[in-house]
Coordinates of C-alpha atoms in Angstrom, one line a residue:
M1 CA 39.6 21.3 -17.1
I2 CA 40.5 24.5 -19.0
S3 CA 41.7 24.6 -22.5
G4 CA 44.0 26.8 -24.6
G5 CA 47.7 27.5 -25.0
C6 CA 50.5 25.5 -26.6
L7 CA 50.4 22.9 -23.9
G8 CA 46.8 22.9 -23.7
G9 CA 44.9 23.9 -20.7
T10 CA 45.2 27.2 -18.9
T11 CA 47.3 29.9 -20.3
L12 CA 48.1 32.7 -17.8
H13 CA 48.6 36.5 -17.6
S14 CA 50.8 38.6 -15.3
L15 CA 49.7 40.6 -12.2
T16 CA 51.3 42.7 -13.8
L17 CA 50.5 39.6 -15.7
A18 CA 52.9 39.6 -18.6
P19 CA 52.5 36.9 -21.3
S20 CA 55.4 35.6 -23.4
R21 CA 55.8 33.0 -26.0
C22 CA 54.4 29.5 -25.3
R23 CA 57.6 28.1 -23.9
S24 CA 58.6 26.5 -20.6
A25 CA 61.4 28.2 -18.8
F26 CA 63.5 25.2 -18.0
L27 CA 67.1 25.5 -16.7
L28 CA 69.3 22.5 -17.3
S29 CA 70.8 19.9 -15.1
P30 CA 74.6 19.4 -15.2
L31 CA 75.8 17.9 -18.4
K32 CA 76.6 14.6 -16.8
T33 CA 73.0 14.1 -15.8
L34 CA 71.8 15.2 -19.2
T35 CA 74.1 12.7 -20.9
Q36 CA 72.7 9.9 -18.7
T37 CA 69.2 11.0 -19.4
L38 CA 69.6 10.8 -23.2
A39 CA 71.4 7.5 -23.0
T40 CA 68.5 5.8 -21.4
N41 CA 66.4 3.1 -23.2
P42 CA 64.2 4.9 -25.7
H43 CA 61.4 2.3 -25.4
R44 CA 60.3 2.8 -21.7
H45 CA 56.7 1.9 -22.3
H46 CA 54.2 1.0 -19.6
P47 CA 53.5 -2.7 -19.7
M48 CA 49.8 -2.0 -19.4
L49 CA 49.6 0.2 -22.5
P50 CA 49.1 -1.4 -25.9
L51 CA 51.0 1.3 -27.8
P52 CA 54.0 3.4 -26.9
S53 CA 52.8 6.5 -25.0
I54 CA 54.1 9.5 -26.8
L55 CA 54.0 11.4 -23.6
R56 CA 56.6 9.1 -22.1
A57 CA 59.0 10.3 -24.8
F58 CA 58.4 13.9 -23.8
S59 CA 57.9 13.9 -20.1
S60 CA 59.7 11.5 -18.0
P61 CA 59.8 12.3 -14.3
A62 CA 59.8 15.9 -13.3
L63 CA 63.2 16.3 -11.6
P64 CA 64.6 19.2 -9.6
T65 CA 67.8 20.4 -11.2
A66 CA 70.5 22.8 -10.2
S67 CA 70.7 25.9 -12.4
L68 CA 74.1 26.7 -14.0
A69 CA 76.0 29.7 -12.8
T70 CA 77.4 32.0 -15.5
L71 CA 81.1 32.0 -16.4
E72 CA 81.5 35.3 -14.7
G73 CA 80.7 33.6 -11.3
Q74 CA 77.2 35.1 -10.8
V75 CA 75.0 33.5 -8.2
A76 CA 73.0 30.6 -9.8
A77 CA 69.3 31.0 -10.0
K78 CA 67.1 28.9 -7.7
P79 CA 66.6 25.3 -9.0
Q80 CA 64.1 24.8 -11.8
W81 CA 62.3 21.6 -12.8
R82 CA 62.7 19.8 -16.0
A83 CA 61.4 16.8 -17.8
A84 CA 63.7 14.0 -19.0
I85 CA 62.7 13.9 -22.6
D86 CA 63.5 10.9 -24.8
F87 CA 64.5 12.6 -28.0
K88 CA 65.7 9.4 -29.5
W89 CA 62.2 7.9 -29.3
I90 CA 60.7 11.0 -30.9
R91 CA 63.2 10.7 -33.8
D92 CA 62.6 7.0 -34.2
N93 CA 58.8 7.5 -34.2
K94 CA 58.7 10.7 -36.2
D95 CA 55.6 9.8 -38.3
V96 CA 53.6 8.8 -35.2
V97 CA 54.5 12.0 -33.4
A98 CA 53.9 14.2 -36.5
A99 CA 50.4 12.7 -37.0
N100 CA 49.5 13.3 -33.4
V101 CA 50.7 16.9 -33.5
K102 CA 48.7 17.6 -36.7
N103 CA 45.5 15.9 -35.4
R104 CA 45.6 18.0 -32.2
N105 CA 46.2 21.2 -34.1
S106 CA 49.3 21.7 -32.0
S107 CA 51.8 24.5 -32.6
A108 CA 54.7 22.2 -31.7
D109 CA 57.5 22.3 -34.3
L110 CA 58.6 18.7 -34.6
E111 CA 61.0 19.4 -37.5
L112 CA 62.8 22.0 -35.3
V113 CA 62.9 19.6 -32.4
L114 CA 64.6 17.0 -34.6
E115 CA 67.0 19.5 -36.1
L116 CA 68.0 20.8 -32.7
Y117 CA 68.5 17.2 -31.5
E118 CA 70.9 16.4 -34.3
K119 CA 72.9 19.5 -33.6
F120 CA 72.9 18.5 -29.9
L121 CA 74.3 15.1 -30.7
S122 CA 77.1 16.5 -32.8
L123 CA 78.0 19.2 -30.2
Q124 CA 77.8 16.7 -27.4
K125 CA 80.2 14.4 -29.3
E126 CA 82.7 17.2 -29.7
V127 CA 82.4 18.1 -26.0
E128 CA 83.1 14.5 -25.0
R129 CA 86.1 14.4 -27.3
L130 CA 87.6 17.5 -25.7
R131 CA 86.9 16.1 -22.2
A132 CA 88.7 12.9 -23.1
E133 CA 91.7 14.9 -24.4
R134 CA 91.8 17.0 -21.3
N135 CA 91.8 13.9 -19.1
I136 CA 94.7 12.5 -21.1
V137 CA 96.7 15.7 -20.6
A138 CA 95.9 15.7 -16.9
N139 CA 97.1 12.1 -16.6
K140 CA 100.4 12.9 -18.4
M141 CA 101.1 15.6 -15.8
K142 CA 101.1 13.1 -13.0
G143 CA 104.5 12.1 -11.9
K144 CA 107.9 13.7 -12.5
L145 CA 108.4 15.6 -15.7
E146 CA 110.9 17.9 -17.3
P147 CA 109.9 21.6 -16.7
S148 CA 109.6 22.2 -20.4
V149 CA 107.4 19.2 -20.9
R150 CA 105.2 20.2 -17.9
Q151 CA 104.9 23.7 -19.3
A152 CA 103.8 22.4 -22.7
L153 CA 101.2 20.2 -21.0
V154 CA 100.0 23.1 -18.9
E155 CA 99.5 25.2 -22.1
E156 CA 97.8 22.4 -23.9
G157 CA 95.5 21.8 -20.9
K158 CA 94.7 25.5 -20.7
S159 CA 93.8 25.6 -24.4
L160 CA 91.6 22.5 -24.1
K161 CA 89.9 24.0 -21.0
E162 CA 89.1 27.2 -22.8
G163 CA 87.7 25.4 -25.8
L164 CA 85.7 23.1 -23.6
V165 CA 84.1 25.9 -21.6
A166 CA 83.0 27.6 -24.8
L167 CA 81.5 24.4 -26.2
E168 CA 79.8 23.5 -22.9
E169 CA 78.2 26.9 -22.8
D170 CA 76.9 26.4 -26.4
L171 CA 75.6 23.0 -25.3
V172 CA 73.7 24.4 -22.4
H173 CA 71.9 27.0 -24.7
L174 CA 71.2 24.4 -27.3
T175 CA 69.8 21.9 -24.9
D176 CA 67.7 24.6 -23.3
K177 CA 66.2 25.5 -26.7
L178 CA 65.7 21.8 -27.5
Q179 CA 63.7 21.2 -24.3
Q180 CA 61.7 24.3 -24.7
E181 CA 60.6 23.3 -28.2
A182 CA 59.9 19.7 -27.2
Q183 CA 57.7 20.7 -24.3
C184 CA 55.0 22.0 -26.8
I185 CA 54.5 18.4 -28.1
P186 CA 51.1 17.2 -26.7
N187 CA 50.1 14.0 -25.0
T188 CA 49.2 11.0 -27.2
T189 CA 45.5 10.6 -28.1
H190 CA 42.9 7.9 -27.3
P191 CA 42.4 5.8 -30.4
D192 CA 38.6 6.3 -30.2
A193 CA 38.8 10.1 -30.0
P194 CA 37.3 11.7 -33.2
I195 CA 39.9 13.4 -35.4
G196 CA 39.4 17.0 -36.5
S197 CA 38.2 20.3 -35.2
E198 CA 35.5 20.8 -32.6
E199 CA 32.6 20.3 -35.0
N200 CA 33.8 16.7 -35.5
S201 CA 33.1 15.9 -31.9
I202 CA 30.8 12.9 -31.4
L203 CA 27.5 13.0 -29.4
R204 CA 27.6 10.4 -26.6
R205 CA 24.4 11.1 -24.8
M206 CA 21.4 13.5 -24.9
V207 CA 19.5 14.1 -21.7
G208 CA 16.0 15.7 -21.6
S209 CA 14.7 18.2 -24.2
P210 CA 14.3 22.0 -24.4
R211 CA 11.4 23.3 -22.4
D212 CA 8.4 24.8 -24.2
F213 CA 7.9 28.0 -22.3
G214 CA 4.8 29.5 -23.9
F215 CA 5.9 33.0 -23.2
A216 CA 8.7 35.3 -24.2
V217 CA 12.0 34.0 -22.8
K218 CA 14.4 36.3 -21.0
D219 CA 18.2 35.8 -20.8
H220 CA 20.0 35.7 -17.5
L221 CA 21.1 39.3 -17.8
Q222 CA 17.5 40.6 -18.0
L223 CA 16.4 38.2 -15.3
G224 CA 19.3 39.2 -13.0
K225 CA 18.5 42.9 -13.5
E226 CA 14.8 42.5 -12.8
L227 CA 15.4 40.2 -9.8
D228 CA 18.3 42.4 -8.5
L229 CA 20.7 39.4 -8.5
F230 CA 24.0 40.9 -9.8
D231 CA 25.7 44.2 -10.8
F232 CA 28.1 44.2 -13.7
D233 CA 28.3 48.0 -14.0
A234 CA 29.6 48.6 -10.4
A235 CA 32.1 45.7 -10.8
A236 CA 33.4 47.2 -14.1
E237 CA 34.1 50.4 -12.3
V238 CA 35.8 48.7 -9.4
S239 CA 37.6 45.9 -11.1
G240 CA 37.1 46.1 -14.9
S241 CA 35.1 44.3 -17.5
K242 CA 34.0 40.7 -17.0
F243 CA 33.8 41.0 -13.2
Y244 CA 30.5 41.1 -11.3
Y245 CA 28.8 41.4 -7.9
L246 CA 26.3 38.7 -6.9
K247 CA 23.5 40.1 -4.8
N248 CA 20.5 38.8 -2.7
E249 CA 19.4 35.3 -3.7
A250 CA 22.2 34.9 -6.2
V251 CA 24.6 34.8 -3.2
L252 CA 22.5 32.0 -1.7
L253 CA 22.4 30.3 -5.1
E254 CA 26.2 30.3 -5.4
M255 CA 26.7 28.9 -1.9
G256 CA 23.9 26.4 -2.4
L257 CA 25.5 25.1 -5.6
I258 CA 28.9 24.7 -4.0
N259 CA 27.6 22.9 -0.9
W260 CA 25.3 20.7 -3.0
A261 CA 28.1 19.7 -5.4
L262 CA 30.5 19.0 -2.5
A263 CA 28.0 16.9 -0.6
E264 CA 26.9 14.9 -3.7
V265 CA 30.4 14.1 -4.9
S266 CA 31.7 13.4 -1.3
K267 CA 29.0 10.7 -1.1
R268 CA 30.7 8.9 -3.9
G269 CA 34.0 8.5 -2.0
F270 CA 35.8 11.8 -2.9
T271 CA 37.8 13.6 -0.2
P272 CA 36.7 17.3 0.0
L273 CA 39.4 19.9 -0.3
I274 CA 39.7 23.7 -0.3
T275 CA 42.9 24.5 -2.2
P276 CA 45.4 27.3 -2.3
E277 CA 44.5 29.8 -5.1
I278 CA 48.1 30.9 -5.6
V279 CA 50.6 28.3 -6.8
R280 CA 54.1 28.2 -8.1
S281 CA 54.5 28.7 -11.8
S282 CA 56.4 25.5 -12.0
V283 CA 53.4 23.6 -10.8
V284 CA 51.3 25.2 -13.4
E285 CA 53.8 24.1 -16.1
K286 CA 54.0 20.6 -14.7
C287 CA 50.3 20.3 -15.1
G288 CA 50.7 21.1 -18.7
F289 CA 49.7 24.8 -18.8
Q290 CA 51.7 27.8 -19.8
P291 CA 51.8 30.7 -17.3
R292 CA 53.4 33.2 -19.7
G293 CA 52.2 32.1 -23.2
Q294 CA 50.7 34.2 -25.9
N295 CA 46.9 34.7 -25.3
T296 CA 47.5 33.2 -21.9
Q297 CA 44.5 32.5 -19.7
V298 CA 46.4 32.6 -16.4
Y299 CA 47.3 35.5 -14.2
S300 CA 50.9 35.3 -13.1
I301 CA 52.2 37.6 -10.4
E302 CA 54.9 39.9 -11.5
G303 CA 58.2 39.7 -9.5
S304 CA 57.4 36.2 -8.2
D305 CA 57.3 32.6 -9.4
Q306 CA 53.6 32.4 -8.5
C307 CA 50.3 32.4 -10.4
L308 CA 46.6 32.6 -9.6
I309 CA 44.9 29.3 -10.5
G310 CA 42.5 28.9 -13.4
T311 CA 41.2 25.7 -11.9
A312 CA 41.6 23.6 -8.8
E313 CA 43.0 20.9 -11.0
I314 CA 46.4 22.6 -10.6
P315 CA 46.8 22.7 -6.8
V316 CA 45.1 19.2 -6.5
G317 CA 47.4 17.8 -9.1
G318 CA 50.4 19.1 -7.0
I319 CA 49.2 17.8 -3.7
H320 CA 51.2 14.5 -4.1
M321 CA 54.1 16.1 -6.1
D322 CA 57.4 14.2 -5.9
S323 CA 55.8 11.3 -4.0
I324 CA 55.7 7.5 -4.3
L325 CA 52.3 6.3 -3.3
P326 CA 51.5 2.7 -2.2
E327 CA 49.3 0.9 -4.6
S328 CA 46.9 0.2 -1.8
S329 CA 46.1 3.9 -1.5
L330 CA 44.9 4.1 -5.1
P331 CA 42.6 5.5 -6.4
L332 CA 42.9 8.8 -4.6
K333 CA 39.7 10.8 -5.3
Y334 CA 39.4 14.5 -4.4
V335 CA 36.6 17.0 -4.8
A336 CA 38.0 20.6 -4.5
Y337 CA 36.4 24.0 -4.1
S338 CA 38.2 27.1 -5.2
H339 CA 37.9 30.4 -6.8
C340 CA 39.3 30.4 -10.4
F341 CA 40.9 33.3 -12.3
R342 CA 41.2 33.5 -16.1
T343 CA 42.2 36.3 -18.4
E344 CA 39.8 35.1 -21.1
A345 CA 42.2 36.7 -23.6
G346 CA 40.5 37.2 -26.9
A347 CA 37.0 36.4 -25.6
A348 CA 34.4 38.8 -26.8
G349 CA 31.0 39.0 -28.4
T350 CA 27.4 38.4 -27.4
A351 CA 28.0 34.6 -27.0
T352 CA 30.3 35.4 -24.0
R353 CA 28.2 38.2 -22.3
G354 CA 27.1 38.3 -18.7
L355 CA 28.1 35.4 -16.5
Y356 CA 29.0 33.1 -19.3
R357 CA 32.7 34.1 -19.5
V358 CA 34.2 36.0 -16.6
H359 CA 37.6 36.6 -15.0
Q360 CA 36.8 35.3 -11.5
F361 CA 34.4 32.5 -10.5
S362 CA 33.8 29.6 -8.1
K363 CA 34.1 26.0 -9.1
V364 CA 34.0 22.5 -7.7
E365 CA 36.4 20.2 -9.4
M366 CA 36.9 16.4 -9.2
F367 CA 40.4 14.9 -9.5
V368 CA 41.5 11.3 -9.5
F369 CA 45.0 9.6 -9.1
C370 CA 44.8 6.0 -10.2
R371 CA 46.7 3.0 -11.7
P372 CA 47.2 3.3 -15.5
E373 CA 45.0 0.3 -16.3
D374 CA 42.1 1.9 -14.4
S375 CA 42.1 5.4 -15.9
D376 CA 39.6 4.7 -18.7
R377 CA 37.2 3.3 -16.2
Y378 CA 37.5 6.3 -13.9
H379 CA 37.0 8.6 -16.9
E380 CA 33.7 7.0 -17.5
E381 CA 32.9 7.3 -13.7
L382 CA 33.6 11.0 -13.7
I383 CA 31.4 11.8 -16.7
G384 CA 28.7 9.6 -15.2
I385 CA 28.8 11.7 -12.0
E386 CA 28.6 14.9 -14.0
E387 CA 25.6 13.6 -15.9
D388 CA 23.9 12.5 -12.7
L389 CA 24.4 15.9 -11.1
F390 CA 23.0 17.9 -14.0
A391 CA 20.1 15.5 -14.7
S392 CA 19.1 15.7 -11.0
L393 CA 18.6 19.5 -11.5
G394 CA 16.3 18.9 -14.4
L395 CA 18.7 20.4 -17.0
H396 CA 18.6 19.5 -20.7
F397 CA 22.1 18.8 -21.9
K398 CA 24.3 16.7 -24.2
T399 CA 27.6 14.9 -23.7
L400 CA 30.3 15.0 -26.4
D401 CA 33.4 13.0 -27.1
M402 CA 35.6 15.9 -28.1
A403 CA 37.7 15.9 -31.3
T404 CA 41.5 16.0 -31.3
G405 CA 41.6 19.6 -32.3
D406 CA 39.8 20.7 -29.2
L407 CA 42.0 18.7 -26.7
G408 CA 44.4 20.6 -24.5
A409 CA 47.9 19.1 -24.6
P410 CA 47.6 17.2 -21.3
A411 CA 44.3 15.4 -22.3
Y412 CA 44.4 11.9 -23.7
R413 CA 40.6 12.1 -24.1
K414 CA 38.0 14.6 -23.1
F415 CA 34.2 14.6 -22.7
D416 CA 32.3 17.9 -22.5
V417 CA 28.8 18.5 -21.2
E418 CA 26.9 21.3 -23.0
A419 CA 23.6 22.5 -21.4
W420 CA 20.8 24.2 -23.2
M421 CA 20.6 27.9 -22.3
P422 CA 17.3 29.2 -23.7
G423 CA 18.0 32.9 -23.1
L424 CA 21.2 32.6 -25.1
D425 CA 19.4 30.3 -27.5
R426 CA 22.2 27.8 -27.7
Y427 CA 24.1 25.0 -25.9
G428 CA 26.9 26.2 -23.7
E429 CA 29.7 24.1 -22.1
I430 CA 29.2 23.7 -18.4
S431 CA 31.7 21.0 -17.6
S432 CA 34.3 18.6 -19.0
A433 CA 36.1 15.4 -17.9
S434 CA 39.6 14.7 -19.0
N435 CA 41.9 11.7 -18.8
C436 CA 45.5 13.0 -18.8
T437 CA 47.1 9.5 -18.5
D438 CA 50.6 10.0 -17.1
Y439 CA 51.3 13.3 -18.9
Q440 CA 51.0 15.3 -15.6
S441 CA 52.3 12.8 -13.2
R442 CA 55.6 12.4 -15.1
R443 CA 56.1 16.2 -14.8
L444 CA 54.9 16.3 -11.2
G445 CA 56.9 13.2 -10.2
I446 CA 54.0 11.2 -8.8
R447 CA 54.5 7.5 -8.8
Y448 CA 53.1 4.5 -7.1
R449 CA 54.8 1.2 -6.1
P450 CA 52.8 -1.8 -7.2
S451 CA 52.2 -4.4 -4.5
P452 CA 54.6 -7.4 -5.2
S453 CA 53.0 -10.5 -6.5
D454 CA 55.5 -12.4 -4.4
P455 CA 55.6 -10.9 -0.8
S456 CA 59.2 -12.2 -0.4
Q457 CA 60.3 -9.7 -3.0
A458 CA 59.5 -6.8 -0.7
S459 CA 62.4 -7.8 1.6
S460 CA 65.0 -9.0 -0.8
K461 CA 68.6 -8.0 -0.3
K462 CA 69.4 -4.4 -1.2
G463 CA 66.0 -4.1 -2.8
K464 CA 67.0 -6.0 -5.9
G465 CA 63.8 -7.9 -6.1
S466 CA 61.5 -5.0 -5.2
T467 CA 58.7 -3.9 -7.5
P468 CA 59.7 -0.9 -9.6
T469 CA 57.6 2.2 -9.3
Q470 CA 55.2 3.4 -12.1
F471 CA 53.6 6.7 -12.8
V472 CA 50.0 7.2 -11.8
H473 CA 47.4 8.4 -14.2
T474 CA 45.5 11.7 -13.4
L475 CA 42.0 12.7 -14.4
N476 CA 39.9 15.8 -13.7
A477 CA 36.3 16.8 -14.2
T478 CA 34.1 19.7 -13.3
A479 CA 31.3 19.1 -10.8
C480 CA 30.0 22.6 -10.8
A481 CA 31.2 25.8 -12.5
V482 CA 29.0 28.3 -10.6
P483 CA 28.4 31.2 -13.1
R484 CA 27.4 29.0 -16.0
M485 CA 25.2 26.9 -13.7
I486 CA 23.5 30.2 -12.6
V487 CA 22.9 31.0 -16.2
C488 CA 21.3 27.6 -16.8
L489 CA 19.1 27.7 -13.7
L490 CA 17.8 31.3 -14.2
E491 CA 17.1 30.8 -17.9
N492 CA 15.6 27.3 -17.7
F493 CA 13.5 27.7 -14.6
Q494 CA 12.1 31.2 -15.3
Q495 CA 8.4 31.7 -14.9
E496 CA 6.0 33.9 -16.8
D497 CA 5.6 36.2 -13.8
G498 CA 9.3 36.9 -13.8
S499 CA 10.2 34.6 -10.9
V500 CA 12.6 31.7 -11.0
L501 CA 12.0 28.3 -9.4
I502 CA 14.8 26.7 -7.4
P503 CA 15.4 23.0 -8.4
E504 CA 14.4 20.8 -5.5
P505 CA 17.9 19.3 -4.8
L506 CA 19.2 22.8 -4.1
R507 CA 16.5 24.0 -1.7
P508 CA 18.0 22.4 1.4
F509 CA 21.3 24.2 0.7
M510 CA 19.5 27.5 0.3
G511 CA 17.6 27.7 3.6
G512 CA 14.5 26.1 2.0
L513 CA 14.1 28.8 -0.6
H514 CA 11.7 27.6 -3.3
V515 CA 11.5 30.6 -5.7
I516 CA 13.3 33.9 -6.4
R517 CA 10.7 36.6 -6.9
P518 CA 10.9 40.1 -8.3
K519 CA 11.5 42.7 -5.6
S520 CA 8.5 44.7 -4.6
K521 CA 8.8 48.4 -5.6

C-alpha cells in the first residue's frame, strides 16, 4: 500500500509526467441516468455493517458512462468511468462526514460539495420544468392546427429548446465539478483506529530487540560500496537521482527475496501473479489514487490514458473489474510480483538516502477479495503473515495501528511494520496492511452474489427471488519491498570483518550462499 495524495495512496507523475490538481477527470452520464442516480435511496447500507459506511455515499458502483458531445457537434471523447455518489446522504450526515474528513487530515472541501449540491438541485429543478413545458408544447402540435397557431407553437418550442440547451450545458459543468470535489472525500474509518497524526499511532506488537554489535556499525551505503553491491553514481548519470544498479550478490539477494516471499505466501493459499506494470489511468483512480494530482507519486504517460504502477495493488485490484463473483469463490487471495515506479515528490534528506526511497523497485504484494463480514479477519491474517515473514529472517521490528491522519483515502484501517535499521539509526517502514472495505470495489464494480439461503430462490421466475449482489471488500499488504529489505539485511547482519551473513531462510533461494564477503583486491 502506498500513501499520499487527496485520495490517499499513490499520486502519479507524467512521462512527460504532468501533475495537476487532486481531481478525478470524470465525464458525466446522460442527465436521465444522473437524475435516476440521485433519486435512489440515500440509506443503502450494507446489512453486515453496524454503521452507515461513508464510502457508500461517495462511491457506488463504478459505471461506464458515455461522454457528452459538445453543442458544436464535435466527436465525443471515449467513455469515462464515474461513481454514483449519494449526495443526499452526505448532506443528511454532514457532521459525521465532516468529522471523518478532519480526523483523516483530508483536503476534501465538504462545504463546497454541499454548496454545489444545492445549486445542482435548483438547476435540475429548472431543467425539469423547461422539459415539461417543451413536452406540453410538443403535444399541442399534434393534430390539425391553424397555421398561425402552429407557427406560434413552433416559435415557443424553439425558445424553450434554446433555453433548455443552455441550462443542460450548465448542469453538465456543475455536476462535473460536484463529482470532482466529492471524490476527494475519504473512506470511513475503523472505530478503533487512533485519531490524530502519525505520532498518535498505537504500538500493536514489538518483535525482537536491537542487536548489540560491539563494533562500529556501517550503513547500507558504505557496506554496498565496500562489497561492490550497487552503483548509484552510474545510475544517476543514466537515469537520474534515486535510481541504482544492483551488482554481484545484491542481484542474487533481490531475486532470492522475491522467490522466498512468493513461495512462503503461496503456501498460505495465495495465487501467484506477475502483473502488468502499465495500467489505465481510470483503474488507478478507481483504486483511490490520483494519477495527476499535486505532489503526485505516480508516473503517467503523456499522450495516453496509461500510468506506470506504484504498487501491484492497482493491477491486482482491477483483475476482477466489472465482475460479479460467486460467493463460493471468496475469498480470492493473490500474491503478486511487480516492479513499482514512484516519483517520490518532495522526498529528500539523509533519512531517505540510498535504497530507502527510490523511483523504481521490486515488490511482492498480497491482495484479498472477500465478503464484507470477513474483512477484519483477513486484515489480521495479512499482518500476521507479514510478521511471520520478517520474524523468520531474524529482524527486529514493531507493528503499529496507524492513526487517522496517516491513512490514505481508500484505507478503513492500516497496520504498518517498521524494522530497526542500525546503520540509519532508526526504525523504517518496510510494509503495511490495509483494509479498504468496499471503497475500491464500488469504483471498480466488483460484486459477489451471496448463495441463497433457500435454493428455490435461485430459479424463481424472472429472478424476482434471486439474492441481490453485494460489493466485495478488498485488502492489500506488502510481503516484501525489496530495497528496504536489502537495507535491513545488510545493516542488521553485518560482521566486524565487513562481511554480511545471509539469513538461513534465504539461502536456498540464493544458490546456497551463506555470506557476502568483501571482494579481494
